[in-house]
Coordinates of C-alpha atoms in Angstrom, one line a residue:
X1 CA 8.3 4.5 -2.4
X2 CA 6.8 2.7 -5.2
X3 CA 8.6 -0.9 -5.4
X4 CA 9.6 -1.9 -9.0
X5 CA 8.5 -5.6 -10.0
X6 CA 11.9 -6.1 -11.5
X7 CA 13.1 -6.0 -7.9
X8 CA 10.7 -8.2 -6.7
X9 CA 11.0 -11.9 -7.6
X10 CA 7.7 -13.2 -8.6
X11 CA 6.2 -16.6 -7.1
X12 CA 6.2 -19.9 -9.0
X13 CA 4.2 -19.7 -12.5
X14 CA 1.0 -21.2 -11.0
X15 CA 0.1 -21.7 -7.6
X16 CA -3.3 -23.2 -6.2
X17 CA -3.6 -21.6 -2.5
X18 CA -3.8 -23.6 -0.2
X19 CA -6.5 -21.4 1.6
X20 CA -4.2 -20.2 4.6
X21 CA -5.5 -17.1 6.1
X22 CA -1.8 -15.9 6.9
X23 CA -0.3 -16.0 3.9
X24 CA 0.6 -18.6 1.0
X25 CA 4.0 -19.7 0.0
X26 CA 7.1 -17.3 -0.2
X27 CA 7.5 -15.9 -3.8
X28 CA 10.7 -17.3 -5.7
X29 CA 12.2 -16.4 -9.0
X30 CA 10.7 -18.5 -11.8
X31 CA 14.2 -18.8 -13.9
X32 CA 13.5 -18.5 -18.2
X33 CA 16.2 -20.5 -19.9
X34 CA 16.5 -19.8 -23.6
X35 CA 18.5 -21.3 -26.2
X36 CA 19.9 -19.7 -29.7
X37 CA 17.1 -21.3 -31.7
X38 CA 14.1 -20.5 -29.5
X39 CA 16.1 -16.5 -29.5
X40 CA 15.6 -17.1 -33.3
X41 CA 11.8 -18.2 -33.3
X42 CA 11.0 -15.5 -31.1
X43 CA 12.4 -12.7 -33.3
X44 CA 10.9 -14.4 -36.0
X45 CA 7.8 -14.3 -34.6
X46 CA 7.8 -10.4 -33.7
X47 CA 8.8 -9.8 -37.5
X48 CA 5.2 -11.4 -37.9
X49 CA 3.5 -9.8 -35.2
X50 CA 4.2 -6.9 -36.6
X51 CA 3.0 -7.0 -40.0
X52 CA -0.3 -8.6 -39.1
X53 CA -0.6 -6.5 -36.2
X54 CA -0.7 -9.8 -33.6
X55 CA 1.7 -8.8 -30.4
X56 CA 3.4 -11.9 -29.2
X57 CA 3.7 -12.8 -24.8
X58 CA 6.3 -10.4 -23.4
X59 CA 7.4 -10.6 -20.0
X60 CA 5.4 -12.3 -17.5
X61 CA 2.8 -13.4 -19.9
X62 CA 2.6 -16.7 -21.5
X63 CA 0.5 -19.7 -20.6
X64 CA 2.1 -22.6 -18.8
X65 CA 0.9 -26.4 -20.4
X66 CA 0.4 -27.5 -17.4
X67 CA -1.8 -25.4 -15.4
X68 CA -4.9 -26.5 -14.9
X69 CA -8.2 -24.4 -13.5
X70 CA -9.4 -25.6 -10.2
X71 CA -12.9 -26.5 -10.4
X72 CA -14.3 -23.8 -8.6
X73 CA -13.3 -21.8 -11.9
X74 CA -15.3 -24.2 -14.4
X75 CA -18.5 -22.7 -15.7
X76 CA -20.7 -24.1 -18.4
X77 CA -21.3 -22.7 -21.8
X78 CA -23.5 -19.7 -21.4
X79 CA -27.1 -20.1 -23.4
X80 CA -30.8 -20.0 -22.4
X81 CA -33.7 -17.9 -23.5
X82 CA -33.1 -14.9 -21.7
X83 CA -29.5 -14.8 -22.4
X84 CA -30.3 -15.2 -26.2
X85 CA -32.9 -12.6 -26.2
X86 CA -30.3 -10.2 -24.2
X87 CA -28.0 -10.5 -26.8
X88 CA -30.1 -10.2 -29.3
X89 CA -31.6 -6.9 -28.5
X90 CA -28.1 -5.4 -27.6
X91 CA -27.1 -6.9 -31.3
X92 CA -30.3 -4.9 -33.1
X93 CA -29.3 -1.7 -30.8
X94 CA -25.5 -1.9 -31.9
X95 CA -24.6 -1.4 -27.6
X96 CA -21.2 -2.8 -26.3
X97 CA -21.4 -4.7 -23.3
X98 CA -18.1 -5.2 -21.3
X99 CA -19.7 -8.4 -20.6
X100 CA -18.8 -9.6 -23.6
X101 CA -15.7 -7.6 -24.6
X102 CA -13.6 -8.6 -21.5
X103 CA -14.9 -11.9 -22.0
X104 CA -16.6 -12.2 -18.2
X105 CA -17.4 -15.8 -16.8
X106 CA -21.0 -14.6 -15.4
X107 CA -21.9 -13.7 -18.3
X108 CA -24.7 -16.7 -18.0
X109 CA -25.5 -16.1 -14.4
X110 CA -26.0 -12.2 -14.8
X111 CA -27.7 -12.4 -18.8
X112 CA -30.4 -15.6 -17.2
X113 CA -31.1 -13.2 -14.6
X114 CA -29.0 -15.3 -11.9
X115 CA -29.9 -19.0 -12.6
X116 CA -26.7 -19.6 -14.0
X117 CA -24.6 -20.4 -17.4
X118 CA -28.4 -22.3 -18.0
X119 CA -30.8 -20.1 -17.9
X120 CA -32.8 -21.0 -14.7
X121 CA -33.0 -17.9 -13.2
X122 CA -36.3 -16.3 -12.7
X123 CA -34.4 -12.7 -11.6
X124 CA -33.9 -9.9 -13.6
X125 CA -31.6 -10.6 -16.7
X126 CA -28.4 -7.6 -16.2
X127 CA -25.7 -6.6 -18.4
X128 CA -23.1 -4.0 -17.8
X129 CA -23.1 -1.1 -21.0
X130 CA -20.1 -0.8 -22.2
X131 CA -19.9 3.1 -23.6
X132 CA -18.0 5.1 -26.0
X133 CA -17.2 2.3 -28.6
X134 CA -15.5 -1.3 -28.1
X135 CA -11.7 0.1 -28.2
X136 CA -9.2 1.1 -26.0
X137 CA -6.9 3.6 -25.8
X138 CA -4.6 2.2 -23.3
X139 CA -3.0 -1.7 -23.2
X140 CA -3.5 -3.1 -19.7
X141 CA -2.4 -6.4 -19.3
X142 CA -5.0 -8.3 -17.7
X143 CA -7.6 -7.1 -20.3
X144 CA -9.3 -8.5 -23.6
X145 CA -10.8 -5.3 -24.9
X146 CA -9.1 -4.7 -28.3
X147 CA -6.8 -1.7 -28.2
X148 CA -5.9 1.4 -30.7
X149 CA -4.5 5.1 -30.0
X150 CA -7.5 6.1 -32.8
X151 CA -10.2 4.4 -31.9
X152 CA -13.3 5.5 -34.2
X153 CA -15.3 8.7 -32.5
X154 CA -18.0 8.2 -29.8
X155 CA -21.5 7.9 -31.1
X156 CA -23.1 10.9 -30.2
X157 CA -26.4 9.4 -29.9
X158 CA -25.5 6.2 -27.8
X159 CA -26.3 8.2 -25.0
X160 CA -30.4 7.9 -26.2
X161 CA -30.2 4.4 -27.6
X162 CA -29.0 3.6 -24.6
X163 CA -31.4 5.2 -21.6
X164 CA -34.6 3.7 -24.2
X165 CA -32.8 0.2 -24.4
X166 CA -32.7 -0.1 -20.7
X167 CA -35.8 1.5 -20.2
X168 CA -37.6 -0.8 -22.2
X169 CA -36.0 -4.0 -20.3
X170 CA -37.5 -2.9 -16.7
X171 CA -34.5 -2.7 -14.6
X172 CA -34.3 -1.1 -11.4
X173 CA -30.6 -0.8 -11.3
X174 CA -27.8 -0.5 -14.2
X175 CA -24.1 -0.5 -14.6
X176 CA -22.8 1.6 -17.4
X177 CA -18.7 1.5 -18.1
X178 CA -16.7 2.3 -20.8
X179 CA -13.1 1.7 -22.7
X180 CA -10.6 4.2 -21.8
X181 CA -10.8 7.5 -24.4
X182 CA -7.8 9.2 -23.6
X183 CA -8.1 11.0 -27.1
X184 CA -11.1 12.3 -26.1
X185 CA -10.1 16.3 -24.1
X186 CA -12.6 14.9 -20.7
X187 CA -11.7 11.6 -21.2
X188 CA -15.7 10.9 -21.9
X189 CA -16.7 11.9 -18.6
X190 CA -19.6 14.3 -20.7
X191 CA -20.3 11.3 -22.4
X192 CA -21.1 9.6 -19.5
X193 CA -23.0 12.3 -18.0
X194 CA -25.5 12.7 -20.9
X195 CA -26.2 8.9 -20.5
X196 CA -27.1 9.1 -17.0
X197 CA -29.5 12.1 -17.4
X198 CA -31.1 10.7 -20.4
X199 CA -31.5 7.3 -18.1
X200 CA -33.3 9.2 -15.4
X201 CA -35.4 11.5 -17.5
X202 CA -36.5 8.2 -18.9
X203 CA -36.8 6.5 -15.7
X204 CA -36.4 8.9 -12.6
X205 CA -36.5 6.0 -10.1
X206 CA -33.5 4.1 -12.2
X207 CA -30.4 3.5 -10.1
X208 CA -27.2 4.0 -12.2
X209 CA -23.5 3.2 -11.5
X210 CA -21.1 4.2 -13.2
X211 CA -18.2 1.8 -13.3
X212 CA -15.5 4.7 -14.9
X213 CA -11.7 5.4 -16.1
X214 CA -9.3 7.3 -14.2
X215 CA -10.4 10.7 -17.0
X216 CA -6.8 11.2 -17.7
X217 CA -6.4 12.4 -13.7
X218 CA -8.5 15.5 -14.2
X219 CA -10.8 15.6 -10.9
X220 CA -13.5 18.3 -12.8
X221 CA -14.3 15.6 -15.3
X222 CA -15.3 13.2 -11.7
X223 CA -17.0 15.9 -10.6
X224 CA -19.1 17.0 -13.6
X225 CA -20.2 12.7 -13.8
X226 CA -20.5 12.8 -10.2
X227 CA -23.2 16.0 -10.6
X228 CA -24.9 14.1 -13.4
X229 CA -27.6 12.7 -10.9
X230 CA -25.2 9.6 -10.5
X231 CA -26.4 7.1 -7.7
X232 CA -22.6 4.8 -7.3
X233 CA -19.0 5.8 -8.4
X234 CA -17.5 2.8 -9.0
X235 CA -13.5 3.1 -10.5
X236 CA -10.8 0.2 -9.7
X237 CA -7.8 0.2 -7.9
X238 CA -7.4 -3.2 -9.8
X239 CA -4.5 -4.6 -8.0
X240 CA -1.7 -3.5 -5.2
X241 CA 0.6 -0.9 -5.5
X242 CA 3.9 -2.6 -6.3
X243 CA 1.9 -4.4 -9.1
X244 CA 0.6 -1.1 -10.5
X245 CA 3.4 -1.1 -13.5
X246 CA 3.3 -4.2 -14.5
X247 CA -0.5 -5.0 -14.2
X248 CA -1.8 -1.4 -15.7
X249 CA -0.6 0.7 -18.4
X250 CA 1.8 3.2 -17.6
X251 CA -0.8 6.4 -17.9
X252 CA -2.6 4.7 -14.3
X253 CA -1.6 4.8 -11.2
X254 CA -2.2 3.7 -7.2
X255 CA -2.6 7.3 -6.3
X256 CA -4.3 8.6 -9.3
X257 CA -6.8 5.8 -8.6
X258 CA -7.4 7.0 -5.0
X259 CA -7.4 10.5 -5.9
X260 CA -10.2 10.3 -8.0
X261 CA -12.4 7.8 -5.8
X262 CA -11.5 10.6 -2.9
X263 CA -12.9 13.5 -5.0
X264 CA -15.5 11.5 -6.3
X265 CA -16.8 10.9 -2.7
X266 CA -16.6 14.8 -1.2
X267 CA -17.9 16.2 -5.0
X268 CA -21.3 14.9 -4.1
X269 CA -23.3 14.3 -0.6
X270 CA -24.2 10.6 0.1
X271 CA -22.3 9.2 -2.9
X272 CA -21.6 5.9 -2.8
X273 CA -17.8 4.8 -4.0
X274 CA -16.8 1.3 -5.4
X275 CA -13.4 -0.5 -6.1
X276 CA -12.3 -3.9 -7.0
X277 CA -9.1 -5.6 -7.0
X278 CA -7.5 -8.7 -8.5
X279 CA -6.1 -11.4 -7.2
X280 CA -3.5 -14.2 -8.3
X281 CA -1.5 -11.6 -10.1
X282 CA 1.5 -12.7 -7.5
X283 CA 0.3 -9.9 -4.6
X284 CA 1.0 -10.5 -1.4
X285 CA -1.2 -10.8 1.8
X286 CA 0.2 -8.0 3.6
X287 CA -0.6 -5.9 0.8
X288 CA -3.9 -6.4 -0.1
X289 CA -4.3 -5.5 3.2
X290 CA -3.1 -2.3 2.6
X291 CA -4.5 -1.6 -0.4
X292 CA -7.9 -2.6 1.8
X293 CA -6.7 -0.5 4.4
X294 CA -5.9 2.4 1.6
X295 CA -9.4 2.2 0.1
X296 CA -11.3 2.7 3.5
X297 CA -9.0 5.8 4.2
X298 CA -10.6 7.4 1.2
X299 CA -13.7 6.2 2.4
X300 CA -15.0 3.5 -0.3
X301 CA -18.2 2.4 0.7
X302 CA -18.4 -1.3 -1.2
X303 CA -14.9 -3.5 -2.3
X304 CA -15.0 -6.7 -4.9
X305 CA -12.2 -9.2 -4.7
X306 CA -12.5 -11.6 -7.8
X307 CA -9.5 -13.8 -9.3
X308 CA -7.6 -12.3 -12.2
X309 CA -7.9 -15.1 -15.1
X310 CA -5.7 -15.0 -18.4
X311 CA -7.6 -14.1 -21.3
X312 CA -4.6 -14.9 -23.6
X313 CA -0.9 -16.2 -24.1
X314 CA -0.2 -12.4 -24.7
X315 CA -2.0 -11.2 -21.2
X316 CA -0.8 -11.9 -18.1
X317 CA 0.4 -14.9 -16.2
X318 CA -2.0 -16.5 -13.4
X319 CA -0.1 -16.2 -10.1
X320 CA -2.3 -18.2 -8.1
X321 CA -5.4 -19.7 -7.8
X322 CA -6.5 -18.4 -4.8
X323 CA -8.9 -20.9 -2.7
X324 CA -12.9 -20.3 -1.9
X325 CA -11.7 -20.2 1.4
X326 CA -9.3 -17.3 1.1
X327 CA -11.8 -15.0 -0.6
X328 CA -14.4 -15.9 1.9
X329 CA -10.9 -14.7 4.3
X330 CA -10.9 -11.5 2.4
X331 CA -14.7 -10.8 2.8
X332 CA -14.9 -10.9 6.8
X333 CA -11.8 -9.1 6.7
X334 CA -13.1 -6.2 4.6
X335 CA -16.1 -6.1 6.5
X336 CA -13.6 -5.5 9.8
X337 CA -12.4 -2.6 8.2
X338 CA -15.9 -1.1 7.8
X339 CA -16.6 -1.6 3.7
X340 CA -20.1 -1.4 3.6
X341 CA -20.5 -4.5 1.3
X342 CA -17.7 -6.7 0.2
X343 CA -18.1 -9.1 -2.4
X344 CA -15.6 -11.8 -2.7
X345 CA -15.2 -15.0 -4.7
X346 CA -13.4 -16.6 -7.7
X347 CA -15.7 -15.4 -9.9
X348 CA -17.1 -12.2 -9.0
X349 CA -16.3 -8.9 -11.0
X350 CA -16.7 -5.2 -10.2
X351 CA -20.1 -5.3 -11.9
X352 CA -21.3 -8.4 -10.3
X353 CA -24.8 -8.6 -10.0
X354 CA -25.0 -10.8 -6.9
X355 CA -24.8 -7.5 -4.6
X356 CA -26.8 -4.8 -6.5
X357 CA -30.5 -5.9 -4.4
X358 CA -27.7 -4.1 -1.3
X359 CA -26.5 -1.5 -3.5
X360 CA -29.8 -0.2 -4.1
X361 CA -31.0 -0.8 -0.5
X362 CA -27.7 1.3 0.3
X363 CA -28.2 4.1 -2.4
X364 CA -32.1 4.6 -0.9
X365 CA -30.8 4.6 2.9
X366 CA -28.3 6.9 2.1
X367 CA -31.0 9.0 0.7
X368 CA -33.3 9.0 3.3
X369 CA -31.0 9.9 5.9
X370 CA -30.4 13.3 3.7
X371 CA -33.8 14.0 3.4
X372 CA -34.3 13.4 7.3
X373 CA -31.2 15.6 8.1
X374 CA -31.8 18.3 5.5
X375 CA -35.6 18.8 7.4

């Protein structure tokens, strides 16, 4: 049975871990003392929200003054020439990235093609393509992406502007995701679709994950993406099941996430599924563990484990700093399990671009192996 987080006490506001393998400190209640004039500011405060439209911290958000990033967080100021001609050509092409909607600390590293914040990289410059407009439908609370039940209707011919855009930059491999459209009767999935085949009747060798929603639950919107000459299904768990509520918005779910990694896997021979999850949101060793343990049932082929930071006062509270060590932990542990690739650190994120050279190696195996069984 599905835990409620009003049950469970929550850990101290901010912890750095201490990089134990078997587990950090035991949570305790973090105790909110209020008195009749802070009761006052805060309803004053609402009555503003709400005319501007500005939603003030809620439960278990807020920052705390004295928290401090570790400096394992600390990046440098993304810029370089690559970066600024990335930007620019996504700028003249009107494309989203969630790059810089969920305001992603690689954003350097990935845009320099991966020299860093800098721009010393002498890689291929990536972004991940944010489709089907820059608004949300649903308010998680770990994300910046700007929300609205009406967001303004897709562009019908993003799908084009976006194949020739990456067409013209020479990648091998691209990530496209998108906001949640639950106002839309497939949730986008055709959207999606039409991107992908537009991308490979551009560029038939392009490799293309699809980083997606949960479509609203319906399993023949995965399928029809999944048909869509789709190379990785990637969709994320995001955090551990007792979390779920108070991480997500209430229209996710634990088992609507798994359900639809499940069918993406069977809808289409030698798929290759992708899932991430958070960490520092106040989980627990024993169930990310699970979670882990839940994802290779289904069986996911490649897991990210990144640390959840706090875009705003109005998000979610960092739980814990979790150590270098302990990610590099959750890596060899992963790799027990049988994930294919796991990619674990501070800073990585589902679309990370440190392991897509072993995605596409992956994507090509799994291939030829078909070929080789189907003769």
């Amino acid at each position: 049975m599905q835990s409620s987080f009003a049950a469970r006490p929550l850990p101290p506001l901010v912890r750095v871990g201490s990089g134990s393998l078997s587990g950090g400190a035991q949570p305790r209640s973090a105790p909110v003392l209020r008195c009749q004039a802070e009761a006052e500011a805060a309803a004053a405060a609402a009555a503003t929200a709400k005319s501007v439209g500005w939603a003030p911290p809620g439960p278990y958000t807020g920052r705390d003054p004295d928290a401090k990033k570790p400096a394992w967080l600390r990046q440098r100021a993304a810029q370089g020439e690559k970066y600024t001609r990335l930007r620019e050509s996504l700028g003249e092409l009107k494309l989203n990235t969630v790059c810089v909607e969920a305001q992603c600390p690689n954003i350097g590293e990935c845009w320099n093609g991966g020299g860093g914040a800098g721009g010393e990289g002498d890689g291929i410059a990536t972004a991940t393509i944010m489709l089907l407009g820059d608004t949300c439908t649903r308010g998680c609370r770990f994300c910046a992406v700007k929300t609205s039940n009406k967001p303004p209707p897709p562009d019908a011919l993003e799908p084009l502007k976006t194949a020739v855009a990456v067409a013209s930059w020479g990648v091998d491999y691209v990530v496209l995701t998108s906001v949640d459209r639950d106002d839309l009767p497939d949730g986008g999935s055709g959207h999606f679709a039409e991107t992908v085949r537009a991308l490979k009747e551009l560029k038939p060798g392009i490799l293309v994950e699809c980083l997606t929603s949960d479509f609203h639950g319906d399993l023949d919107a995965v399928s029809s993406l999944a048909n869509s000459g789709l190379d990785v299904y990637a969709h994320n768990i995001e955090t551990v099941r007792s979390l779920q509520r108070i991480v997500r918005d209430p229209r996710a779910g634990y088992d609507q996430s798994l359900a639809v990694l499940k069918h993406a896997k069977i809808s289409k021979e030698g798929m290759v599924t992708k899932s991430s999850i958070m960490l520092g949101l106040g989980e627990t060793d024993e169930e990310v563990k699970q979670t882990m343990a839940d994802l290779r049932a289904i069986d996911v082929d490649i897991l990210t484990l990144g640390q959840y930071l706090q875009p705003t006062e109005r998000h979610l509270t960092v739980r814990e700093y979790v150590t270098p060590e302990k990610f590099e932990f959750w890596k060899q542990y992963g790799e027990s399990l049988g994930f294919l690739y796991v990619a674990s650190g501070p800073l990585v994120r589902s679309s990370y671009r440190a392991g897509e050279l072993f995605v596409q190696n992956l994507v090509r195996r799994k291939r030829t192996e078909l070929v080789s069984t189907a003769s």
